[in-house]
Amino acid sequence: MQVKHLAVRARLRSPWESIDLGIALARKYWLPMFLVWLIPAALLLGPLAWFFPGHPGWSLFAVWWLKPVFDRLPLFMISRTLFGTPVSALAALKAFFRQNRTDWLAWITIRRLSPTRAFDMPVTVLEQSKGGARAARIGVLHRKHSGAATWLTLTGIHLETFFLIAAFILIYLFIPEQVTANIEWTPLVRGETLALEWVSNVLCLLIMAAVAPFYIVSGFCLYIGRRIELEGWDIEIQFRDLVERHQRAQQSRKPTANGASPLATVLLLCALACASLTPTPQAWAETLESPQQAQQHIDKILAAEDFHRIEEESGWRLKDFDSEQGKIPEWLIKLFEWLFEWLSENADEADDSSGINWGALLAKPIELLLWIGVITGLIYLGWRHHEAILNSVRWQPNAKTKAAEAPETLFGLDVRQSSLPSDVCAEVLRLWRAGDQRAGLGLLYRATLSHLIEDFQFYFGDHLTESECAQLVSQRQRTPEGLQRPVSAPMSQFVQQLTMNWQQLAYAHRPPADTQVGDLCQQWQEVFANDR
Amino acid sequence: MLDTTYNVETPEGIDLRARAAGPVPRILAFAVDVFYRTLILAGLGIGLAFAKTAGMGIWLICSFLLEWFYPVFFEVLRGGQTPGKKAFGLMVVNDNLTPISWGASIVRNLLRFADFLPFAYATGVIAMTLGRNFQRLGDLAAGTLVVYRDTDKVPMALPDTTPLPPPRNFKQQDQLALISLLERHDDLSEARQQELANLLEPITAKRGRAALEYLRAVGSWLLGGRG
């Protein structure tokens, strides 16, 4: 058994949480455990049905009584799975008798009705302890978890019963009403119909086999949870992990120290030389000779107070809420005061005439409230649709929604056409040759955007990126829309190319070749030739 | 690694962790609630027996309200805990771990009807058992979850040590393990504690009693003690 191979997270759990973990674990490996429980039990019930067809009740009782015998195989399987060496259902079935060797008589006699069966079973099956050793072990384990184990068993018993009844009701619900009307209930209730009894037995067997893995694994997880608590498995796993990391780190440190390539060393020296040429502020206080000294120095600093400052903040603070909200407005209080006064006056009147007329008394304020509701509703409706109402009243139809305003800057570039020089290409090439590559290509890109916006009515919102703008252009080229000016294929291609070059230069500092800039300028002139 | 925890990350990047509660404690908590409800109804029945038919009517209305709104009342106004859930340290929360709202609580309780079918909450139990976070149908519909309520840690007596700073490269998990070793000095046997301390020999270069003392000293430093 290797604790580090544990398939569940080792942490301290309450008994209930251990049971929950058992449910989750059983759910994951349910099918093989179900089969391993069902097959031996069915192999017993089958012959019993053959030899004693008249005693369905006793046959089922025999299977039920031998539950501890069948429980061992699922327990054996899940324990192997939990520690990383899973066994197949077939292999588990072959081990049936071997697993049942320890204490089998005790389990089907005096311990059969033990309420902590699932919790105690692992001590027998996995630890193979008997007699005094077992009693001592159980005593230690039971100190904290026996209550939960008992409740687990009780819940299991009830669930099996309820599931059986539920299964019958489910079947009954599916029988047509004409048929159910003719059923004679008396013999059924008295248990005089053998066939039904055997059907019930089979159902019961299936339900027992279905519930058993959950019960067994929950008990097993209780046992594991208790052992994690008693033996500190969580600490052990973490410590082993830490040591492993530590050893790996030491191993990896050695080869890098010795085997650094000469090229890297030269490069590093060059970098250091460059760095030392430029005047930098003195970042260290004293020079340390050897790595050991440096290490000690680091350790000293790390152990100092600066790296171990703990600040504890606790307690609830109220956020700064708007104090206006939540307060009852003054006018509402006034209204209610007035209402109550008015009410009491009316009550006096009612008193004068003929006792208290509660109906009339209540009707007045309700009527008032309803009127207030109607008026508020009307005002709300008017306010909600005031635009539509105003529009319909006005004689001439309102101008359609304002045309989206062309932006003045995009990506920090001024894209108004007025800001462009008269001969864009000449300016671009001049800047490029002068060495100001960013300004040059930037101007070309800016001019393109500005022409696209002003001549082709493109709307580039603030939220778009450069490539999204280019996508818009190619989209219009592929599917031109009615009113907008169409975009030619070369233009779309040019925009894509320019955008790519501009992105490369602007963000990656990778300028295009000189010839390509020339090409781009030429293309620009061709594409936007008829605009000028 | 299989576990029953339920994690939520808030928009601020804070990880919230809750421990989802499974069918067994939930069934038992429900049984406790049923017991209380039966007790109340029995008391009411005896009290109203004198009012004849009117008493019967009032009793029926009360039983209706108790059946459907007893959990809603406690869940919303008592921090997600009906008396039964409180007994088992459980609470209902929304599945983003915020306190449960009226709407969610009403939905999850009205849908108990679906979970009840065909008998004795069979559907609900099956849904809880098979669901990733032990939610029954009502929980799934309302977006709620039953979790264990964290209990306050009680201060405990720690062995006397002069705190020492930890070695470098200790991750948070390692530090937690060290603290756990210190806090469980009473629950773990002395031999086992030394055995655990010996595991760290490559780092601490100590064995046995000395190693344990050293780890305890580091643990108490991590808990905020300073020599």
mmCIF file of C-alpha atoms in Angstrom, chain B:
data_model
loop_
_atom_site.group_PDB
_atom_site.id
_atom_site.type_symbol
_atom_site.label_atom_id
_atom_site.label_comp_id
_atom_site.label_asym_id
_atom_site.label_seq_id
_atom_site.Cartn_x
_atom_site.Cartn_y
_atom_site.Cartn_z
ATOM 1 C CA MET B 1 -7.808 13.802 -7.602
ATOM 2 C CA LEU B 2 -11.346 12.991 -6.541
ATOM 3 C CA ASP B 3 -12.862 15.272 -3.949
ATOM 4 C CA THR B 4 -16.259 16.661 -3.012
ATOM 5 C CA THR B 5 -15.307 20.323 -2.997
ATOM 6 C CA TYR B 6 -17.110 22.919 -5.082
ATOM 7 C CA ASN B 7 -15.059 25.822 -6.386
ATOM 8 C CA VAL B 8 -16.201 29.214 -7.608
ATOM 9 C CA GLU B 9 -13.968 31.985 -8.848
ATOM 10 C CA THR B 10 -15.254 35.490 -8.295
ATOM 11 C CA PRO B 11 -14.726 38.204 -10.934
ATOM 12 C CA GLU B 12 -12.038 39.631 -8.651
ATOM 13 C CA GLY B 13 -10.085 36.393 -9.087
ATOM 14 C CA ILE B 14 -10.726 35.092 -5.581
ATOM 15 C CA ASP B 15 -11.254 31.360 -5.291
ATOM 16 C CA LEU B 16 -14.128 30.396 -3.061
ATOM 17 C CA ARG B 17 -14.282 26.793 -1.931
ATOM 18 C CA ALA B 18 -17.222 25.010 -0.423
ATOM 19 C CA ARG B 19 -17.717 21.373 0.482
ATOM 20 C CA ALA B 20 -20.845 19.999 -1.177
ATOM 21 C CA ALA B 21 -22.989 17.831 1.083
ATOM 22 C CA GLY B 22 -24.007 14.405 -0.145
ATOM 23 C CA PRO B 23 -27.182 12.359 0.121
ATOM 24 C CA VAL B 24 -26.653 10.682 3.497
ATOM 25 C CA PRO B 25 -26.379 13.797 5.710
ATOM 26 C CA ARG B 26 -29.067 15.490 3.638
ATOM 27 C CA ILE B 27 -31.503 12.605 4.053
ATOM 28 C CA LEU B 28 -30.865 12.600 7.793
ATOM 29 C CA ALA B 29 -31.309 16.376 7.999
ATOM 30 C CA PHE B 30 -34.569 16.032 6.118
ATOM 31 C CA ALA B 31 -35.675 13.319 8.538
ATOM 32 C CA VAL B 32 -35.013 15.687 11.440
ATOM 33 C CA ASP B 33 -37.131 18.350 9.741
ATOM 34 C CA VAL B 34 -39.938 15.881 9.141
ATOM 35 C CA PHE B 35 -39.766 14.960 12.807
ATOM 36 C CA TYR B 36 -40.099 18.592 13.888
ATOM 37 C CA ARG B 37 -42.931 19.199 11.462
ATOM 38 C CA THR B 38 -44.804 16.140 12.683
ATOM 39 C CA LEU B 39 -44.327 17.303 16.251
ATOM 40 C CA ILE B 40 -45.775 20.732 15.452
ATOM 41 C CA LEU B 41 -48.691 19.245 13.534
ATOM 42 C CA ALA B 42 -49.473 16.763 16.303
ATOM 43 C CA GLY B 43 -49.456 19.572 18.867
ATOM 44 C CA LEU B 44 -51.706 21.694 16.668
ATOM 45 C CA GLY B 45 -54.046 18.766 16.090
ATOM 46 C CA ILE B 46 -54.519 18.225 19.818
ATOM 47 C CA GLY B 47 -54.967 21.960 20.379
ATOM 48 C CA LEU B 48 -57.515 22.330 17.604
ATOM 49 C CA ALA B 49 -59.446 19.149 18.354
ATOM 50 C CA PHE B 50 -61.933 21.177 20.362
ATOM 51 C CA ALA B 51 -62.807 23.455 17.449
ATOM 52 C CA LYS B 52 -64.429 20.620 15.475
ATOM 53 C CA THR B 53 -64.752 21.250 11.716
ATOM 54 C CA ALA B 54 -63.264 24.756 11.825
ATOM 55 C CA GLY B 55 -60.294 23.351 13.740
ATOM 56 C CA MET B 56 -59.887 20.683 11.087
ATOM 57 C CA GLY B 57 -59.853 23.363 8.404
ATOM 58 C CA ILE B 58 -57.266 25.449 10.235
ATOM 59 C CA TRP B 59 -55.160 22.351 10.839
ATOM 60 C CA LEU B 60 -55.224 21.478 7.130
ATOM 61 C CA ILE B 61 -54.185 25.003 6.157
ATOM 62 C CA CYS B 62 -51.391 24.899 8.717
ATOM 63 C CA SER B 63 -50.166 21.545 7.455
ATOM 64 C CA PHE B 64 -50.154 22.911 3.905
ATOM 65 C CA LEU B 65 -48.149 25.961 4.933
ATOM 66 C CA LEU B 66 -45.748 23.869 7.005
ATOM 67 C CA GLU B 67 -45.180 21.407 4.177
ATOM 68 C CA TRP B 68 -44.328 24.032 1.581
ATOM 69 C CA PHE B 69 -43.092 27.107 3.413
ATOM 70 C CA TYR B 70 -41.372 25.801 6.519
ATOM 71 C CA PRO B 71 -38.113 25.184 4.563
ATOM 72 C CA VAL B 72 -38.480 28.421 2.574
ATOM 73 C CA PHE B 73 -38.863 30.463 5.736
ATOM 74 C CA PHE B 74 -35.814 28.986 7.418
ATOM 75 C CA GLU B 75 -33.650 28.903 4.326
ATOM 76 C CA VAL B 76 -34.120 32.565 3.481
ATOM 77 C CA LEU B 77 -34.355 34.103 6.922
ATOM 78 C CA ARG B 78 -32.086 31.818 8.916
ATOM 79 C CA GLY B 79 -28.956 31.736 6.799
ATOM 80 C CA GLY B 80 -29.925 28.805 4.612
ATOM 81 C CA GLN B 81 -30.436 26.422 7.515
ATOM 82 C CA THR B 82 -33.620 24.642 8.469
ATOM 83 C CA PRO B 83 -33.423 23.149 11.970
ATOM 84 C CA GLY B 84 -32.529 19.771 10.457
ATOM 85 C CA LYS B 85 -29.772 21.234 8.314
ATOM 86 C CA LYS B 86 -28.482 23.152 11.298
ATOM 87 C CA ALA B 87 -28.218 19.925 13.262
ATOM 88 C CA PHE B 88 -25.935 18.514 10.582
ATOM 89 C CA GLY B 89 -24.017 21.751 9.888
ATOM 90 C CA LEU B 90 -25.477 22.116 6.390
ATOM 91 C CA MET B 91 -26.724 25.190 4.579
ATOM 92 C CA VAL B 92 -28.346 25.974 1.235
ATOM 93 C CA VAL B 93 -26.650 28.547 -0.966
ATOM 94 C CA ASN B 94 -26.992 29.701 -4.545
ATOM 95 C CA ASP B 95 -24.577 27.903 -6.828
ATOM 96 C CA ASN B 96 -22.331 30.982 -6.887
ATOM 97 C CA LEU B 97 -22.136 30.613 -3.103
ATOM 98 C CA THR B 98 -24.161 33.735 -2.371
ATOM 99 C CA PRO B 99 -26.979 33.525 0.202
ATOM 100 C CA ILE B 100 -30.100 31.921 -1.185
ATOM 101 C CA SER B 101 -32.845 34.223 -2.468
ATOM 102 C CA TRP B 102 -36.623 33.940 -2.079
ATOM 103 C CA GLY B 103 -37.174 32.873 -5.684
ATOM 104 C CA ALA B 104 -34.570 30.129 -5.623
ATOM 105 C CA SER B 105 -35.780 28.796 -2.288
ATOM 106 C CA ILE B 106 -39.413 28.686 -3.415
ATOM 107 C CA VAL B 107 -38.493 26.931 -6.655
ATOM 108 C CA ARG B 108 -36.341 24.303 -4.979
ATOM 109 C CA ASN B 109 -39.014 23.564 -2.412
ATOM 110 C CA LEU B 110 -41.921 23.438 -4.824
ATOM 111 C CA LEU B 111 -39.958 21.006 -6.961
ATOM 112 C CA ARG B 112 -39.677 18.645 -4.018
ATOM 113 C CA PHE B 113 -42.826 17.291 -5.612
ATOM 114 C CA ALA B 114 -40.838 16.119 -8.639
ATOM 115 C CA ASP B 115 -38.118 14.712 -6.422
ATOM 116 C CA PHE B 116 -40.677 12.796 -4.399
ATOM 117 C CA LEU B 117 -41.846 10.683 -7.329
ATOM 118 C CA PRO B 118 -42.614 7.842 -7.449
ATOM 119 C CA PHE B 119 -42.294 7.389 -3.704
ATOM 120 C CA ALA B 120 -40.295 8.703 -0.756
ATOM 121 C CA TYR B 121 -38.025 11.016 -2.758
ATOM 122 C CA ALA B 122 -36.599 8.178 -4.846
ATOM 123 C CA THR B 123 -35.940 10.486 -7.809
ATOM 124 C CA GLY B 124 -34.337 13.082 -5.589
ATOM 125 C CA VAL B 125 -32.019 10.564 -3.962
ATOM 126 C CA ILE B 126 -30.972 9.141 -7.325
ATOM 127 C CA ALA B 127 -30.378 12.641 -8.741
ATOM 128 C CA MET B 128 -28.312 13.564 -5.694
ATOM 129 C CA THR B 129 -26.245 10.419 -5.890
ATOM 130 C CA LEU B 130 -25.509 10.735 -9.587
ATOM 131 C CA GLY B 131 -25.052 14.521 -9.766
ATOM 132 C CA ARG B 132 -21.599 16.034 -9.727
ATOM 133 C CA ASN B 133 -22.399 18.319 -6.789
ATOM 134 C CA PHE B 134 -25.077 16.217 -5.091
ATOM 135 C CA GLN B 135 -27.937 18.367 -6.377
ATOM 136 C CA ARG B 136 -31.465 17.029 -6.534
ATOM 137 C CA LEU B 137 -33.830 18.122 -9.327
ATOM 138 C CA GLY B 138 -35.118 21.090 -7.339
ATOM 139 C CA ASP B 139 -31.573 22.232 -6.728
ATOM 140 C CA LEU B 140 -30.736 21.951 -10.403
ATOM 141 C CA ALA B 141 -33.799 23.970 -11.385
ATOM 142 C CA ALA B 142 -33.253 26.683 -8.788
ATOM 143 C CA GLY B 143 -29.478 26.797 -9.182
ATOM 144 C CA THR B 144 -28.819 26.027 -5.548
ATOM 145 C CA LEU B 145 -26.469 23.791 -3.649
ATOM 146 C CA VAL B 146 -26.281 22.305 -0.176
ATOM 147 C CA VAL B 147 -22.873 22.773 1.429
ATOM 148 C CA TYR B 148 -21.271 22.296 4.801
ATOM 149 C CA ARG B 149 -21.101 25.442 6.851
ATOM 150 C CA ASP B 150 -17.569 26.254 7.942
ATOM 151 C CA THR B 151 -17.224 26.149 11.682
ATOM 152 C CA ASP B 152 -15.075 28.609 13.546
ATOM 153 C CA LYS B 153 -11.725 27.235 14.568
ATOM 154 C CA VAL B 154 -11.250 27.096 18.285
ATOM 155 C CA PRO B 155 -7.875 28.175 19.626
ATOM 156 C CA MET B 156 -5.832 25.174 20.666
ATOM 157 C CA ALA B 157 -2.870 24.592 22.907
ATOM 158 C CA LEU B 158 0.355 24.254 20.916
ATOM 159 C CA PRO B 159 3.611 22.763 22.169
ATOM 160 C CA ASP B 160 6.180 25.264 23.397
ATOM 161 C CA THR B 161 8.782 26.098 20.769
ATOM 162 C CA THR B 162 10.959 29.008 19.776
ATOM 163 C CA PRO B 163 9.761 29.893 16.262
ATOM 164 C CA LEU B 164 12.275 29.545 13.425
ATOM 165 C CA PRO B 165 11.915 30.891 9.873
ATOM 166 C CA PRO B 166 11.097 28.250 7.240
ATOM 167 C CA PRO B 167 13.640 27.155 4.615
ATOM 168 C CA ARG B 168 13.273 28.636 1.170
ATOM 169 C CA ASN B 169 11.070 27.188 -1.603
ATOM 170 C CA PHE B 170 8.224 26.151 0.677
ATOM 171 C CA LYS B 171 4.998 26.469 -1.233
ATOM 172 C CA GLN B 172 1.745 27.327 0.438
ATOM 173 C CA GLN B 173 0.673 23.669 0.490
ATOM 174 C CA ASP B 174 3.906 22.671 2.226
ATOM 175 C CA GLN B 175 3.443 25.393 4.790
ATOM 176 C CA LEU B 176 -0.099 24.204 5.444
ATOM 177 C CA ALA B 177 1.180 20.661 5.965
ATOM 178 C CA LEU B 178 3.729 21.935 8.492
ATOM 179 C CA ILE B 179 1.044 23.863 10.339
ATOM 180 C CA SER B 180 -1.184 20.794 10.278
ATOM 181 C CA LEU B 181 1.627 18.722 11.787
ATOM 182 C CA LEU B 182 1.935 21.232 14.589
ATOM 183 C CA GLU B 183 -1.778 21.500 15.212
ATOM 184 C CA ARG B 184 -2.301 17.760 15.326
ATOM 185 C CA HIS B 185 0.456 17.109 17.852
ATOM 186 C CA ASP B 186 -2.142 15.630 20.184
ATOM 187 C CA ASP B 187 -3.953 13.445 17.667
ATOM 188 C CA LEU B 188 -0.949 11.840 15.996
ATOM 189 C CA SER B 189 1.205 9.473 17.973
ATOM 190 C CA GLU B 190 4.695 10.702 18.852
ATOM 191 C CA ALA B 191 6.340 7.903 16.848
ATOM 192 C CA ARG B 192 4.256 8.708 13.788
ATOM 193 C CA GLN B 193 5.083 12.406 14.069
ATOM 194 C CA GLN B 194 8.793 11.629 14.150
ATOM 195 C CA GLU B 195 8.358 9.310 11.205
ATOM 196 C CA LEU B 196 6.704 12.134 9.271
ATOM 197 C CA ALA B 197 9.458 14.553 10.281
ATOM 198 C CA ASN B 198 12.090 12.071 9.087
ATOM 199 C CA LEU B 199 10.602 12.230 5.610
ATOM 200 C CA LEU B 200 11.991 15.747 5.294
ATOM 201 C CA GLU B 201 15.526 14.688 6.189
ATOM 202 C CA PRO B 202 17.023 15.717 2.800
ATOM 203 C CA ILE B 203 15.895 19.287 3.506
ATOM 204 C CA THR B 204 16.260 19.643 7.248
ATOM 205 C CA ALA B 205 19.265 17.319 7.698
ATOM 206 C CA LYS B 206 17.831 16.248 11.039
ATOM 207 C CA ARG B 207 16.311 13.011 12.320
ATOM 208 C CA GLY B 208 13.925 11.865 15.014
ATOM 209 C CA ARG B 209 13.155 14.140 17.918
ATOM 210 C CA ALA B 210 15.351 16.983 16.618
ATOM 211 C CA ALA B 211 13.639 16.973 13.214
ATOM 212 C CA LEU B 212 10.202 17.087 14.826
ATOM 213 C CA GLU B 213 11.220 19.925 17.138
ATOM 214 C CA TYR B 214 12.586 21.867 14.186
ATOM 215 C CA LEU B 215 9.424 21.378 12.095
ATOM 216 C CA ARG B 216 7.281 22.434 15.020
ATOM 217 C CA ALA B 217 9.397 25.562 15.429
ATOM 218 C CA VAL B 218 8.918 26.370 11.744
ATOM 219 C CA GLY B 219 5.198 25.675 12.041
ATOM 220 C CA SER B 220 4.790 28.074 14.912
ATOM 221 C CA TRP B 221 6.696 30.709 12.913
ATOM 222 C CA LEU B 222 4.249 30.178 10.068
ATOM 223 C CA LEU B 223 1.373 30.619 12.493
ATOM 224 C CA GLY B 224 2.726 34.051 13.302
ATOM 225 C CA GLY B 225 4.966 33.314 16.296
ATOM 226 C CA ARG B 226 8.279 35.167 16.480
ATOM 227 C CA GLY B 227 11.206 34.245 18.673
#
